[in-house]
mmCIF file of C-alpha atoms in Angstrom:
data_model
loop_
_atom_site.group_PDB
_atom_site.id
_atom_site.type_symbol
_atom_site.label_atom_id
_atom_site.label_comp_id
_atom_site.label_asym_id
_atom_site.label_seq_id
_atom_site.Cartn_x
_atom_site.Cartn_y
_atom_site.Cartn_z
ATOM 1 C CA MET M 526 -2.624 20.922 16.018
ATOM 2 C CA SER M 527 -4.382 22.688 13.174
ATOM 3 C CA THR M 528 -1.587 21.621 10.794
ATOM 4 C CA LEU M 529 -2.204 17.886 11.323
ATOM 5 C CA ARG M 530 -3.898 16.080 8.467
ATOM 6 C CA ASN M 531 -4.599 12.637 7.098
ATOM 7 C CA LYS M 532 -1.027 11.482 6.407
ATOM 8 C CA VAL M 533 0.558 8.035 6.414
ATOM 9 C CA GLN M 534 4.250 7.193 6.024
ATOM 10 C CA LEU M 535 5.377 3.578 5.680
ATOM 11 C CA ILE M 536 8.505 1.636 4.807
ATOM 12 C CA GLY M 537 8.030 -1.958 3.770
ATOM 13 C CA ASN M 538 8.228 -4.602 1.077
ATOM 14 C CA LEU M 539 5.801 -5.299 -1.758
ATOM 15 C CA GLY M 540 3.754 -8.380 -1.001
ATOM 16 C CA ASN M 541 2.876 -9.016 -4.643
ATOM 17 C CA ASN M 542 3.545 -7.723 -8.127
ATOM 18 C CA PRO M 543 1.509 -4.550 -8.669
ATOM 19 C CA GLU M 544 -1.757 -4.874 -10.569
ATOM 20 C CA ILE M 545 -1.786 -2.175 -13.261
ATOM 21 C CA ILE M 546 -5.113 -1.051 -14.710
ATOM 22 C CA THR M 547 -5.444 1.380 -17.604
ATOM 23 C CA LEU M 548 -8.835 3.105 -17.550
ATOM 24 C CA ASP M 549 -10.792 4.105 -20.652
ATOM 25 C CA SER M 550 -9.692 7.698 -20.042
ATOM 26 C CA GLY M 551 -6.040 6.624 -20.362
ATOM 27 C CA LYS M 552 -5.303 7.113 -16.639
ATOM 28 C CA LYS M 553 -3.256 4.388 -14.955
ATOM 29 C CA LEU M 554 -4.025 2.810 -11.619
ATOM 30 C CA ALA M 555 -1.635 0.606 -9.621
ATOM 31 C CA LYS M 556 -2.910 -1.626 -6.804
ATOM 32 C CA PHE M 557 -0.537 -3.536 -4.543
ATOM 33 C CA SER M 558 0.064 -4.637 -0.968
ATOM 34 C CA LEU M 559 2.855 -3.553 1.353
ATOM 35 C CA ALA M 560 4.168 -5.546 4.317
ATOM 36 C CA THR M 561 5.595 -3.713 7.318
ATOM 37 C CA ASN M 562 7.380 -5.563 10.129
ATOM 38 C CA GLU M 563 7.705 -4.747 13.796
ATOM 39 C CA SER M 564 9.961 -6.739 16.130
ATOM 40 C CA TYR M 565 9.944 -7.012 19.899
ATOM 41 C CA LYS M 566 10.986 -9.425 22.644
ATOM 42 C CA ASN M 567 8.262 -11.383 24.400
ATOM 43 C CA THR M 568 8.208 -12.231 28.114
ATOM 44 C CA GLN M 569 10.475 -15.254 27.478
ATOM 45 C CA GLY M 570 13.061 -12.992 25.829
ATOM 46 C CA GLU M 571 12.425 -14.399 22.354
ATOM 47 C CA LYS M 572 12.395 -12.077 19.360
ATOM 48 C CA VAL M 573 8.940 -11.876 17.782
ATOM 49 C CA THR M 574 8.250 -10.221 14.421
ATOM 50 C CA GLU M 575 4.735 -9.115 13.532
ATOM 51 C CA THR M 576 3.797 -8.297 9.951
ATOM 52 C CA GLN M 577 1.039 -5.851 9.043
ATOM 53 C CA TRP M 578 -0.395 -5.781 5.516
ATOM 54 C CA HIS M 579 -1.527 -2.556 3.858
ATOM 55 C CA ASN M 580 -3.525 -2.105 0.640
ATOM 56 C CA LEU M 581 -2.055 0.652 -1.541
ATOM 57 C CA VAL M 582 -3.360 2.487 -4.606
ATOM 58 C CA ALA M 583 -1.401 4.852 -6.867
ATOM 59 C CA TRP M 584 -2.536 6.889 -9.871
ATOM 60 C CA ASN M 585 -1.096 8.379 -13.071
ATOM 61 C CA ASN M 586 2.683 9.102 -13.044
ATOM 62 C CA THR M 587 3.233 7.242 -9.775
ATOM 63 C CA ALA M 588 1.413 4.215 -11.225
ATOM 64 C CA GLU M 589 3.649 4.357 -14.320
ATOM 65 C CA ILE M 590 6.806 4.361 -12.160
ATOM 66 C CA ILE M 591 5.441 1.429 -10.159
ATOM 67 C CA GLU M 592 4.671 -0.463 -13.376
ATOM 68 C CA LYS M 593 8.236 0.043 -14.693
ATOM 69 C CA TYR M 594 10.332 -0.524 -11.580
ATOM 70 C CA LEU M 595 8.534 -2.367 -8.794
ATOM 71 C CA GLU M 596 7.955 -6.055 -8.230
ATOM 72 C CA LYS M 597 7.201 -8.399 -5.353
ATOM 73 C CA GLY M 598 9.738 -8.104 -2.509
ATOM 74 C CA LYS M 599 11.082 -4.612 -3.398
ATOM 75 C CA GLU M 600 11.576 -2.290 -0.431
ATOM 76 C CA ILE M 601 9.903 1.122 -0.724
ATOM 77 C CA ALA M 602 8.949 4.130 1.378
ATOM 78 C CA ILE M 603 5.607 5.777 0.697
ATOM 79 C CA GLU M 604 3.667 8.779 1.871
ATOM 80 C CA GLY M 605 -0.056 8.982 1.334
ATOM 81 C CA LYS M 606 -3.459 9.253 2.949
ATOM 82 C CA LEU M 607 -5.924 6.757 4.363
ATOM 83 C CA THR M 608 -9.229 6.264 2.587
ATOM 84 C CA SER M 609 -12.159 3.966 3.289
ATOM 85 C CA ARG M 610 -14.821 2.813 0.890
ATOM 86 C CA SER M 611 -17.522 0.200 0.706
ATOM 87 C CA TYR M 612 -18.974 -1.913 -2.065
ATOM 88 C CA GLU M 613 -21.542 -4.655 -2.490
ATOM 89 C CA THR M 614 -20.630 -8.154 -3.662
ATOM 90 C CA LYS M 615 -22.636 -10.039 -6.289
ATOM 91 C CA GLU M 616 -24.296 -11.881 -3.397
ATOM 92 C CA GLY M 617 -25.452 -8.577 -1.890
ATOM 93 C CA GLU M 618 -22.970 -8.516 1.015
ATOM 94 C CA LYS M 619 -21.572 -5.122 1.973
ATOM 95 C CA ARG M 620 -17.768 -5.044 2.205
ATOM 96 C CA TYR M 621 -15.510 -2.323 3.566
ATOM 97 C CA VAL M 622 -11.981 -1.566 2.362
ATOM 98 C CA THR M 623 -9.333 0.719 3.852
ATOM 99 C CA GLU M 624 -6.587 1.740 1.435
ATOM 100 C CA ILE M 625 -3.662 4.129 1.310
ATOM 101 C CA ILE M 626 -3.591 6.486 -1.669
ATOM 102 C CA VAL M 627 0.113 6.955 -2.487
ATOM 103 C CA ASN M 628 1.246 10.562 -3.051
ATOM 104 C CA GLU M 629 5.010 10.029 -2.884
ATOM 105 C CA LEU M 630 7.171 6.974 -3.481
ATOM 106 C CA LEU M 631 10.830 6.310 -2.748
ATOM 107 C CA MET M 632 12.551 3.123 -3.911
ATOM 108 C CA LEU M 633 14.939 1.690 -1.317
ATOM 109 C CA GLY M 634 17.370 -1.210 -1.221
ATOM 110 C CA SER M 635 19.679 -2.426 -3.945
ATOM 111 C CA LYS M 636 19.064 -2.031 -7.672
#
């Protein structure tokens, strides 16, 4: 068990076009959402599909690849780690965000 770590692997479709931000330092940041689907049969035997939405963040070279090749609807596989952060709104409300920092990206589906 000592080899387990904070690791997330997902396959899904982009829910929006990635937002690309170039920082003053020249580093690139990509923010986007990923939809994953899970299907099962309910007690009436009907197929039910549930969609989960995940907030993803990628930096530097990965962000550049995302900027060039990815758009809403594209199927990808990612590996990354979960992070949580909080911030305060202009109204003084504290908000919490859980995101996945993408370490590896694999483009799936047709070209």
